[in-house]
Coordinates of C-alpha atoms and ligand atoms in Angstrom, one line a residue:
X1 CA 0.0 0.0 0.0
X2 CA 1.2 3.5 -0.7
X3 CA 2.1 5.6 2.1
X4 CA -0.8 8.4 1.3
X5 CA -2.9 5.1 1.2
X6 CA -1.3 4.4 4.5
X7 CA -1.9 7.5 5.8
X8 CA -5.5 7.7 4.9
X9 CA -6.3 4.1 5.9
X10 CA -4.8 4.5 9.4
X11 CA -6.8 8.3 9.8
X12 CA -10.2 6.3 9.4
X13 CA -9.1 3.8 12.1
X14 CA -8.0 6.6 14.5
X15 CA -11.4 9.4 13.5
X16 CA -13.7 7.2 12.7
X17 CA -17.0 7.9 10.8
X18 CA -15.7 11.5 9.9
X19 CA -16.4 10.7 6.1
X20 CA -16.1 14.4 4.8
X21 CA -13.1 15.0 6.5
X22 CA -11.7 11.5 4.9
X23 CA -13.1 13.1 1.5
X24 CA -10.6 16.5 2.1
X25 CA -7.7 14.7 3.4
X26 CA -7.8 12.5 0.6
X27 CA -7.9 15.5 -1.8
X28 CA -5.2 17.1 -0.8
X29 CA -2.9 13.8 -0.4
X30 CA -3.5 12.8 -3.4
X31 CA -2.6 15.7 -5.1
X32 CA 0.4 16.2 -3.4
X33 CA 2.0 12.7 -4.1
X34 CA 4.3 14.3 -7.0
X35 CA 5.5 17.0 -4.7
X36 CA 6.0 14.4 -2.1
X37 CA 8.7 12.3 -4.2
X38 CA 10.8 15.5 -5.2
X39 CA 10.9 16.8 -1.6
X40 CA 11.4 13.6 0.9
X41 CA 12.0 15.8 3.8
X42 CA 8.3 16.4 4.2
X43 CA 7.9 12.4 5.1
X44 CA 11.4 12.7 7.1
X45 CA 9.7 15.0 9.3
X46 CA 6.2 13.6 9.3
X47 CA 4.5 16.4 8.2
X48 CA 1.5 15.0 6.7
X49 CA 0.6 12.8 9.9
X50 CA 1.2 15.9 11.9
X51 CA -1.1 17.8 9.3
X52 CA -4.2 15.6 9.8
X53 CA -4.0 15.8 13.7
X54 CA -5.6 19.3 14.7
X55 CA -3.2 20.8 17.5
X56 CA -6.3 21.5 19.6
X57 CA -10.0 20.5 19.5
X58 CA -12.5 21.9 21.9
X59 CA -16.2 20.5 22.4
X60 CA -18.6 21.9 24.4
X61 CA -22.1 21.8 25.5
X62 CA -24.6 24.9 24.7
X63 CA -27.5 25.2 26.9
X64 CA -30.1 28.0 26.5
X65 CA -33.7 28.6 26.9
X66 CA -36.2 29.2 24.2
X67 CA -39.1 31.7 24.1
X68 CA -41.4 28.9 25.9
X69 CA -39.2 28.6 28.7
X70 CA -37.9 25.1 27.6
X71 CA -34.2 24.4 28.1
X72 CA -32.0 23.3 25.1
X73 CA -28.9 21.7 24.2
X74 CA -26.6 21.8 21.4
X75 CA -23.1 21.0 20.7
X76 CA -20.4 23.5 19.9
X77 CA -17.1 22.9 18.1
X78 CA -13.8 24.9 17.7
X79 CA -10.8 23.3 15.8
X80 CA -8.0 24.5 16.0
X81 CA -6.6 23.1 13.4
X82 CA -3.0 24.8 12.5
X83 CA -1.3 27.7 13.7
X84 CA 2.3 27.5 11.4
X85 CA 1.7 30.4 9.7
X86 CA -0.2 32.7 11.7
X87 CA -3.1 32.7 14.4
X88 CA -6.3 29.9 13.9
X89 CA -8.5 31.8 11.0
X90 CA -11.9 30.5 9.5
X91 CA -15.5 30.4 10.2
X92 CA -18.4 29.6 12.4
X93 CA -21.2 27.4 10.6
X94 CA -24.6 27.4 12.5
X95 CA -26.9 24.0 11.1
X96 CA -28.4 21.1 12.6
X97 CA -26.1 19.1 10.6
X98 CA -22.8 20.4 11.9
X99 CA -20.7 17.9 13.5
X100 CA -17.1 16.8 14.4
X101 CA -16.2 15.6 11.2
X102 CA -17.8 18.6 9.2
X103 CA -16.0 20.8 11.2
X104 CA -12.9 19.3 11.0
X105 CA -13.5 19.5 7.0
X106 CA -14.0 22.2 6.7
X107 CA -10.8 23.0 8.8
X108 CA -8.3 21.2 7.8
X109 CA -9.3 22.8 4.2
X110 CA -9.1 26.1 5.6
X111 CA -5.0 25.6 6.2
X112 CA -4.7 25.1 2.5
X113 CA -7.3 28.1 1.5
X114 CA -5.5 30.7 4.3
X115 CA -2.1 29.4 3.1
X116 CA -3.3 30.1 -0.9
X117 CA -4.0 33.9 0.3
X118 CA -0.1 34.7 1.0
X119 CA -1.4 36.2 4.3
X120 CA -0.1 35.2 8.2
X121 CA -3.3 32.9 9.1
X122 CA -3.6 29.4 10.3
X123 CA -6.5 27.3 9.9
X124 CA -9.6 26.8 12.1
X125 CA -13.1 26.4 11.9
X126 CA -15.9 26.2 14.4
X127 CA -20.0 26.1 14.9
X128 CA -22.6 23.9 16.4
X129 CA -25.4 21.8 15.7
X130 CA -27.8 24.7 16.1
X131 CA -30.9 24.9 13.8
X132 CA -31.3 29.0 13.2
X133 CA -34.4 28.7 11.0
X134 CA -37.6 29.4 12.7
X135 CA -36.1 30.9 15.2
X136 CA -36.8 34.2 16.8
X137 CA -34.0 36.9 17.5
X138 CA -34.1 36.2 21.2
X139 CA -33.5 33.0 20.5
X140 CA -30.6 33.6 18.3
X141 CA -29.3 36.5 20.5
X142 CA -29.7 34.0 23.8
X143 CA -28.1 30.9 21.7
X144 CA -24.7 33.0 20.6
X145 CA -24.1 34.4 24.3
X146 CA -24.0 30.6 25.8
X147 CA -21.8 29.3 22.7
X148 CA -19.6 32.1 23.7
X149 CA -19.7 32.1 27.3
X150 CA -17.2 28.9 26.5
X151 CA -15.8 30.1 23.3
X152 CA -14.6 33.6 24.5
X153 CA -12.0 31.8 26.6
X154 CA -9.9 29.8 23.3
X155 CA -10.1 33.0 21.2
X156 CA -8.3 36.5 21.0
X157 CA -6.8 38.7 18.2
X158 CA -3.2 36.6 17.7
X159 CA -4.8 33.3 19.0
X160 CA -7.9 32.0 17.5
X161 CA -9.9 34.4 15.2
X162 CA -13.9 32.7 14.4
X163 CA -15.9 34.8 11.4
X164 CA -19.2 33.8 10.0
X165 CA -20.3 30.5 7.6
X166 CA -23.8 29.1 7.1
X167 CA -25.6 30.2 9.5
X168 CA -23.9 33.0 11.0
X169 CA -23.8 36.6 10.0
X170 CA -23.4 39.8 10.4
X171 CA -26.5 39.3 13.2
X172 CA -24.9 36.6 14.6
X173 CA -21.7 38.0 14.9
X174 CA -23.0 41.0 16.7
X175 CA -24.3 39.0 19.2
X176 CA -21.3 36.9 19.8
X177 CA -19.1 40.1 19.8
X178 CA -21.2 41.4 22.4
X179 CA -20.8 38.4 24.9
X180 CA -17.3 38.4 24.5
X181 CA -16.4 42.1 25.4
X182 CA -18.2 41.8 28.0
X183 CA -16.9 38.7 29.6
X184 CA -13.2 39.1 28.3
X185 CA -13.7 43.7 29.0
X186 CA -11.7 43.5 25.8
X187 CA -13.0 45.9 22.2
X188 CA -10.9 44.1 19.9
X189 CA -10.7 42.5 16.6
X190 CA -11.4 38.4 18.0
X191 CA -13.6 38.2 15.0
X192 CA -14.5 39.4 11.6
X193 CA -17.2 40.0 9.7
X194 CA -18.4 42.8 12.5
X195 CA -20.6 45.7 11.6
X196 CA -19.3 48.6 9.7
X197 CA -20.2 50.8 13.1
X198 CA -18.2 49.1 15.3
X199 CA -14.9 47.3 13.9
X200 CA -16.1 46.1 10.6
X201 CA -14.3 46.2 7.1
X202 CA -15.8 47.5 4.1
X203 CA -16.1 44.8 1.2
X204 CA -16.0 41.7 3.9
X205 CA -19.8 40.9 3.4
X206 CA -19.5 41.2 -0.3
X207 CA -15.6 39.4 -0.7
X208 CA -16.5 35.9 -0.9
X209 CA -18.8 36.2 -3.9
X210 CA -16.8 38.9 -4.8
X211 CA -13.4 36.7 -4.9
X212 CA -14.8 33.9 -6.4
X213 CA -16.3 35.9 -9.3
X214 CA -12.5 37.5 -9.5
X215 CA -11.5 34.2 -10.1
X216 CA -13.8 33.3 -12.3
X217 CA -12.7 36.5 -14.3
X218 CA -8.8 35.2 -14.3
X219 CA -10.0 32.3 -15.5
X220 CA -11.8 33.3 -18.6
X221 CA -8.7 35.9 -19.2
X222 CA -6.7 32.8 -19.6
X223 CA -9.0 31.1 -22.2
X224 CA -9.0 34.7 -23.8
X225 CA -12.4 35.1 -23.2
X226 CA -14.7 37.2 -20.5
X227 CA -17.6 37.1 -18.2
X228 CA -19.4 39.6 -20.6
X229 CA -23.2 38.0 -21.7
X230 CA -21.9 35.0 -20.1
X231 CA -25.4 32.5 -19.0
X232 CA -24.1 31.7 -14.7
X233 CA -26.0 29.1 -12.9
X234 CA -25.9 29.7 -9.2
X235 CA -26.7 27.6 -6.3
X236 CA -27.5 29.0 -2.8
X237 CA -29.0 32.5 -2.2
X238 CA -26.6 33.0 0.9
X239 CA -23.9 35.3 1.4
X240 CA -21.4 33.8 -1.2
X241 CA -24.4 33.3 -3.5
X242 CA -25.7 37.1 -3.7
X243 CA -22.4 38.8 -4.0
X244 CA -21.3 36.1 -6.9
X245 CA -24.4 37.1 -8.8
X246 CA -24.3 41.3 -7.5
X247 CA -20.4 41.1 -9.5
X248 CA -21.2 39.0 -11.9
X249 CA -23.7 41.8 -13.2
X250 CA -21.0 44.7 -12.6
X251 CA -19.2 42.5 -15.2
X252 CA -22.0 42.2 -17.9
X253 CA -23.0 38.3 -17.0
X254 CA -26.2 37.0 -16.5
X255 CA -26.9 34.9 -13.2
X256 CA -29.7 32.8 -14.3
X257 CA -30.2 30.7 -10.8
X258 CA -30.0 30.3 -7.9
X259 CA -31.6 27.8 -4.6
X260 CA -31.8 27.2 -1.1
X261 CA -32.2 23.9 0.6
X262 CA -36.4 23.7 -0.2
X263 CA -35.9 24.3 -3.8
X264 CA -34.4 26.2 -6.9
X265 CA -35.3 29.1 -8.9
X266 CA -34.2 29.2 -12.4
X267 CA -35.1 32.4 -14.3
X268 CA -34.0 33.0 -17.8
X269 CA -34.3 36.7 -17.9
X270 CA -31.6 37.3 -15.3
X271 CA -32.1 36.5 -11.5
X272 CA -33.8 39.4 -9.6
X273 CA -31.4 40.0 -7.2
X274 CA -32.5 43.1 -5.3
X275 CA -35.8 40.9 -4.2
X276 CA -33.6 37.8 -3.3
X277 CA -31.9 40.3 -1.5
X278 CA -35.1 41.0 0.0
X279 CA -36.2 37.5 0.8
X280 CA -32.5 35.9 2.1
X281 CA -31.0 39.3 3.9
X282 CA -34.4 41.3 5.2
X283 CA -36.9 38.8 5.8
X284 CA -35.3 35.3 5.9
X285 CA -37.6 34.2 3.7
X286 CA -38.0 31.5 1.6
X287 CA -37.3 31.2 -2.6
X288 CA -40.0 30.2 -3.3
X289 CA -41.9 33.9 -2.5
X290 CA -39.7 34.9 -5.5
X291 CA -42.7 33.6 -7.5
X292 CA -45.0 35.7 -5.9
X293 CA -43.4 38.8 -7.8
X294 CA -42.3 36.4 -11.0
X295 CA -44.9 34.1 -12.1
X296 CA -42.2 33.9 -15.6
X297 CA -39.7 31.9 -13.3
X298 CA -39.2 28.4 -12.4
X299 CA -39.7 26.7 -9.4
X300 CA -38.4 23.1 -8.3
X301 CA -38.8 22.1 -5.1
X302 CA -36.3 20.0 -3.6
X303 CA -38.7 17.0 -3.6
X304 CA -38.8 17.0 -7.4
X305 CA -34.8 16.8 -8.0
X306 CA -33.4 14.2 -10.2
X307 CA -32.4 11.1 -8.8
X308 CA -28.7 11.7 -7.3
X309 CA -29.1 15.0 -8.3
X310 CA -29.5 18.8 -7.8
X311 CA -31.8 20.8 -10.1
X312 CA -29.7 23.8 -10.2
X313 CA -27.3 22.0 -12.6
X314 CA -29.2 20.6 -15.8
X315 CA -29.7 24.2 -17.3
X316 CA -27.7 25.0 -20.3
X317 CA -24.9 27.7 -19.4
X318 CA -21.5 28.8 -19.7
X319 CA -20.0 28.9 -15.9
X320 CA -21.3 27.1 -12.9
X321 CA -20.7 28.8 -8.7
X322 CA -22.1 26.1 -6.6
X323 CA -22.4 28.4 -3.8
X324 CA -24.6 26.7 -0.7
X325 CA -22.5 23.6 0.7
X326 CA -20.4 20.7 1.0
X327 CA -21.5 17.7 -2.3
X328 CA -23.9 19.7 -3.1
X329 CA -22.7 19.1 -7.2
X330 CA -22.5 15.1 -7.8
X331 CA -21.0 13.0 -10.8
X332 CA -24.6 13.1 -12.4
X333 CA -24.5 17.1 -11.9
X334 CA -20.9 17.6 -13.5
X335 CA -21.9 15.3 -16.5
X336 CA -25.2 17.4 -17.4
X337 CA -23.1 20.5 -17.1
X338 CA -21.1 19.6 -19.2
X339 CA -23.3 18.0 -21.5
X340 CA -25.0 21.3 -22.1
X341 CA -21.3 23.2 -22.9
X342 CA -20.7 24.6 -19.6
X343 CA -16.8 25.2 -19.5
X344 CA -15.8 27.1 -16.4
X345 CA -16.8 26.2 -12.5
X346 CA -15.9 28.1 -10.0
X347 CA -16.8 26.8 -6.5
X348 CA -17.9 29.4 -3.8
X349 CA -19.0 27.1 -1.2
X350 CA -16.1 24.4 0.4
X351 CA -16.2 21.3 -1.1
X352 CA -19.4 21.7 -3.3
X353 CA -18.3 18.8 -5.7
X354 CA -17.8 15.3 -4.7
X355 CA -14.8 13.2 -5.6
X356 CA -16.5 11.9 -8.9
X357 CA -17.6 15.1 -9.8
X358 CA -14.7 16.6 -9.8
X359 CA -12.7 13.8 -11.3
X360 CA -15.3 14.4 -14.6
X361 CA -14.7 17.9 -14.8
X362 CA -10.7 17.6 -14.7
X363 CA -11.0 14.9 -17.6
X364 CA -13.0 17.1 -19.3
X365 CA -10.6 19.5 -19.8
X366 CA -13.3 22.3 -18.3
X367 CA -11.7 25.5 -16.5
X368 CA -12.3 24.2 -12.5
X369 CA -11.6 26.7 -9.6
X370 CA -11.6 24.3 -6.1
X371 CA -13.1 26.0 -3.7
X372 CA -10.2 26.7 -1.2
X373 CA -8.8 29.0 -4.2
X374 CA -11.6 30.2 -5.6
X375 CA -13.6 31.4 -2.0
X376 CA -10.8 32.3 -0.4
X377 CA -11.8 36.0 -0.7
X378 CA -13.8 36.1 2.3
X379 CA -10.8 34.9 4.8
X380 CA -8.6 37.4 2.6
X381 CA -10.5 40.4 3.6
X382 CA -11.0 38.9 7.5
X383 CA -7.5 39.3 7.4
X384 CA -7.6 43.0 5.9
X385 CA -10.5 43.2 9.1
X386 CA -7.6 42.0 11.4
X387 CA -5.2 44.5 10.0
X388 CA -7.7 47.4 10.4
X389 CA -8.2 46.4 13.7
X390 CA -4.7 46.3 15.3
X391 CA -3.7 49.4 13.2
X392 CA -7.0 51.0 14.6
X393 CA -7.8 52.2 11.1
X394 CA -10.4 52.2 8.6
X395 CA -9.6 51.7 4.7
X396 CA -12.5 53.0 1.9
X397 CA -14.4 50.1 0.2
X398 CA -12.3 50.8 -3.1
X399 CA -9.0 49.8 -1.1
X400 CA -9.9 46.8 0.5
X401 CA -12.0 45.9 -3.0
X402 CA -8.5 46.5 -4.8
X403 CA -6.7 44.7 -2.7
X404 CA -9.1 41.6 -2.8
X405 CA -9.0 41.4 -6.2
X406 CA -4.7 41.4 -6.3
X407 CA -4.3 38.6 -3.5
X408 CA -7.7 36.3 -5.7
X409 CA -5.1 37.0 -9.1
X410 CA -2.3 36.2 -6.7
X411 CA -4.1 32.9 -5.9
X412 CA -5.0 32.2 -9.2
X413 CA -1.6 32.5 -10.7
X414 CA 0.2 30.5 -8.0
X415 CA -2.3 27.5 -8.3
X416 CA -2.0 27.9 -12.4
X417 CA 2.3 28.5 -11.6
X418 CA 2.6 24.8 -10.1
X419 CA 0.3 22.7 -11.7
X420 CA 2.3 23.9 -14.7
X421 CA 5.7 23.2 -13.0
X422 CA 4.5 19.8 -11.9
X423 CA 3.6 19.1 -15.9
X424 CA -0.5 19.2 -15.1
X425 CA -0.9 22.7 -16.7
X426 CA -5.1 22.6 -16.3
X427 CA -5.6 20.9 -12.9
X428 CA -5.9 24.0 -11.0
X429 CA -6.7 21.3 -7.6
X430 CA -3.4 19.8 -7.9
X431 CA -2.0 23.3 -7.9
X432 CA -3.9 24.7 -5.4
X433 CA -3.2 21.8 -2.8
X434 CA 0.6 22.0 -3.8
X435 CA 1.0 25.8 -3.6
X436 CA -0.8 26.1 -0.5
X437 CA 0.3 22.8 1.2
X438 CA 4.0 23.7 0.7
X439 CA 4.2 27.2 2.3
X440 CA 2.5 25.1 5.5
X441 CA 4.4 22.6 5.5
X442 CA 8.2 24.6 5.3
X443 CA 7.0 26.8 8.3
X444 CA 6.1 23.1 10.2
X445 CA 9.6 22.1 9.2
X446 CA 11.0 25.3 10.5
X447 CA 9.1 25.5 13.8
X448 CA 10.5 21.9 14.9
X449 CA 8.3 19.2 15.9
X450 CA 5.6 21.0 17.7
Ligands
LIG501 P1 -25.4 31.3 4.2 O1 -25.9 30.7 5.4 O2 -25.5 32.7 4.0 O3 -26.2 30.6 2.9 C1 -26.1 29.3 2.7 C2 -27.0 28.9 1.5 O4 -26.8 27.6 1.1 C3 -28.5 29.1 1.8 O5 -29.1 29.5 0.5 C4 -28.9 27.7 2.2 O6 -30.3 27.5 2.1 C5 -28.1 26.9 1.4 N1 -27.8 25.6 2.1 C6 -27.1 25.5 3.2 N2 -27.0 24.2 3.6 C7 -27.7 23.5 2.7 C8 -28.0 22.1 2.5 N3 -27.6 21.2 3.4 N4 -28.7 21.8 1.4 C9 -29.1 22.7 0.5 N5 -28.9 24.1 0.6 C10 -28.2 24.4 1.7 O7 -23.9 30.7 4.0 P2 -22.7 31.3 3.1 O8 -23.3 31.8 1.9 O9 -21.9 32.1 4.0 O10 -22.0 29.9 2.8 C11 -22.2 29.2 1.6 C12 -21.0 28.3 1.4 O11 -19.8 29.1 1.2 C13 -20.6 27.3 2.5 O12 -20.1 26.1 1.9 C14 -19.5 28.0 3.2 O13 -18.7 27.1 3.9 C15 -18.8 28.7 2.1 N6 -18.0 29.8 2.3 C16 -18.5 30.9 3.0 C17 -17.7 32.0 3.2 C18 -18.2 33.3 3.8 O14 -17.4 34.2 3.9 N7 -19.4 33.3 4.3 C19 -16.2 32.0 2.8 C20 -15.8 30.8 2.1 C21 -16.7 29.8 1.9 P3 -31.2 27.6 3.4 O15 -31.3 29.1 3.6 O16 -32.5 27.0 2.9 O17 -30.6 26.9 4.5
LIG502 O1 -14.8 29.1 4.7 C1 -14.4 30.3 4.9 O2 -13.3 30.6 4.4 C2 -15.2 31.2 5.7 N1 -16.3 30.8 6.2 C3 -14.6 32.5 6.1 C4 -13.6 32.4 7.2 C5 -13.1 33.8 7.7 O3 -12.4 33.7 8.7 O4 -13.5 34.8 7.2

């Protein structure tokens, strides 16, 4: 058996039943194999088995009371996953179907993705089990102030610094700031994403869809083409989702869908994205109300999908964003895509695509942007929120814009770099896991076996 092989076989034994965290461990080991014969001292120093290993994993329970009086109980998670390159960076995800091996996922590819931005972050993710649907905003405000009556004592501006995910917002993170200054007596920057009035940076809300459309954009400069009149599907109508489809407008494309987990909208005259606005950010609504201002659109509800499929993904366009979460795109997915003469995906969400999925599109020869490149603007700019914060200074949204799109071309051309020095001059996942994996792994080497 191969030593990746090895590796892999021995992680399932040790974590069992984490089968998404299997699925982004085995992404990134297999692409690095190549790199791994050139440069033994990685194995010599047992980088990858330290790699998979989070340095620090904290579990808690989080008890709070709903509006009836009824006392609840949910888990929360915080993974600290790496900390060679700077302080534990990445998100919080709020959903009932967070648990330890989603978080550690989502994690351990948040090393790669803050490594792939050129900027001093580790890797960490958190969240909890919590359902925030249906809920009312004393529930939300009650359920953040427990989770971070146990949180507030890992994090801190050069230790651990959470942001927001599925789930968690700018509402959220309001309410979690506010717990922690007041149990910690401490106005600093512990998290990102914060308001604009107290802390926040411009373009964070936006960067995410922002960066990934960025990419995108790099992308089709490569093919000599451009996003102009392009046909986008989108999935999600979150956060990534609405500022993908708000820039790819700016740049003259059309967005033509876009979902959330009861069903998908598909709308051929251009997605109306001030009302999903509306819906997603104002009301926390539900898609489907979309139709009660556009009988000309299509709804599917999630009951009607394909068999081992999404519905997003059988229209006929030129670029695909899976924007709302983890497999989300399967191997039936990519092939209709494709089918229809999509050429470029660009994931906004982490890990949208399973394995087969992307295994199709990389055969294909289509232009595919793995998510820990391609939606790595939104930890970017948390880091441009850090540096605002410990400067005590506040850039316009042009500057911080400017400087997301230069570290997304940065990315781009470093993942496009390697996979063309390690003779795969398409497979931007082999050069995204090498470019970012080495950079980790040569501060590990240099920070002795810790
Ligand atoms: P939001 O909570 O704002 O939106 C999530 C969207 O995805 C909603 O439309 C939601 O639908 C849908 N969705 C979530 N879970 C499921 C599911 N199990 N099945 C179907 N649809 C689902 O989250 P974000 O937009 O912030 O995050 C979207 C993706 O982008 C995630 O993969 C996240 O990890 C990733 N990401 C986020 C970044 C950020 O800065 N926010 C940065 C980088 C990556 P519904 O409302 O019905 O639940
Ligand atoms: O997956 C991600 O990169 C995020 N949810 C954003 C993390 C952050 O710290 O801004």
């Amino acid at each position: 058996m191969s030593y990746i092989k090895e590796t892999i076989e021995k992680l399932k034994q040790t974590s069992p039943a984490q089968v998404e965290f299997y699925q982004a461990v085995e992404d990134v080991l297999e692409s690095i194999e190549p790199l791994l014969e050139e440069r033994p001292k990685y194995r010599e120093h047992s980088i990858i088995e330290r790699l998979v290993e989070p340095e620090r994993q904290i579990m808690f329970r989080v008890p709070w009371m709903d509006d009836d009086g009824n006392i609840q109980v949910n888990k929360g998670y915080r993974i600290e996953f790496n900390s060679a390159l700077g302080p534990y960076k990445g998100g919080l995800r709020f959903h009932p179907s967070v648990n330890a091996g989603i978080i550690k996922f989502l994690g351990f590819e948040q090393i790669f993705k803050n490594a792939l931005t050129g900027l001093p972050i580790g890797g960490g993710k958190g969240g909890a089990n919590f359902n925030p649907k249906g809920k009312s905003d004393a529930e939300i405000m009650r359920f953040c102030q427990s989770f971070m009556s146990e949180l507030y004592r890992h994090i801190g501006p050069n230790t651990d610094v959470p942001a927001g995910d599925i789930g968690v917002g700018s509402r959220e993170i309001g309410y979690l700031f506010g717990q922690y200054k007041r149990l910690a007596n401490r106005f600093d920057g512990v998290l990102t994403g914060k308001s604009l009035l107290w802390g926040g940076s411009h373009a964070r809300k936006e960067a995410t869809g922002y960066g990934a459309v960025y990419f995108a954009q790099c992308m089709m400069d490569d093919k000599g083409d451009s996003l102009e009149g392009k046909r986008c599907l989108i999935s999600g109508s979150g956060n990534v989702a609405i500022y993908a489809m708000e820039k790819l407008y700016d740049l003259g494309a059309r967005p033509i869908s876009c979902s959330d987990s009861s069903g998908t909208i598909y709308h051929e005259q251009g997605i109306d994205l001030d009302l999903v606005k509306r819906i997603k950010e104002e009301q926390k609504g539900r898609l489907e109300e979309y139709l009660e201002t556009h009988n000309n659109a299509e709804y599917t509800p999630r009951d009607d999908y394909p068999k081992d499929g999404h519905s997003v993904w059988r229209y006929k366009a030129d670029l695909a964003f899976p924007c709302a979460t983890q497999n989300e795109l399967t191997a039936k997915d990519a092939q209709s895509l494709l089918e229809n003469g999509c050429k470029c995906i660009v994931e906004g969400a982490n890990m949208p695509s399973t394995q087969a999925a992307v295994d199709l599109f990389i055969e294909s020869g289509a232009a595919y942007g793995p998510g820990k490149a391609a939606n790595a603007g939104g930890v970017a700019t948390s880091q441009l929120e850090m540096v605002q914060n410990a400067s005590m200074l506040r850039w316009d949204f042009d500057e911080v814009d400017e400087k997301l799109k230069g570290i997304m071309s940065n990315i781009y051309h470093d993942a496009k770099r390697t996979a063309e020095d390690f003779g795969h001059p398409s497979n931007l996942v082999l050069g995204a896991n090498i470019a970012g994996f080495r950079k980790v792994a040569d501060a590990m080497i240099e920070q002795g076996v810790v």
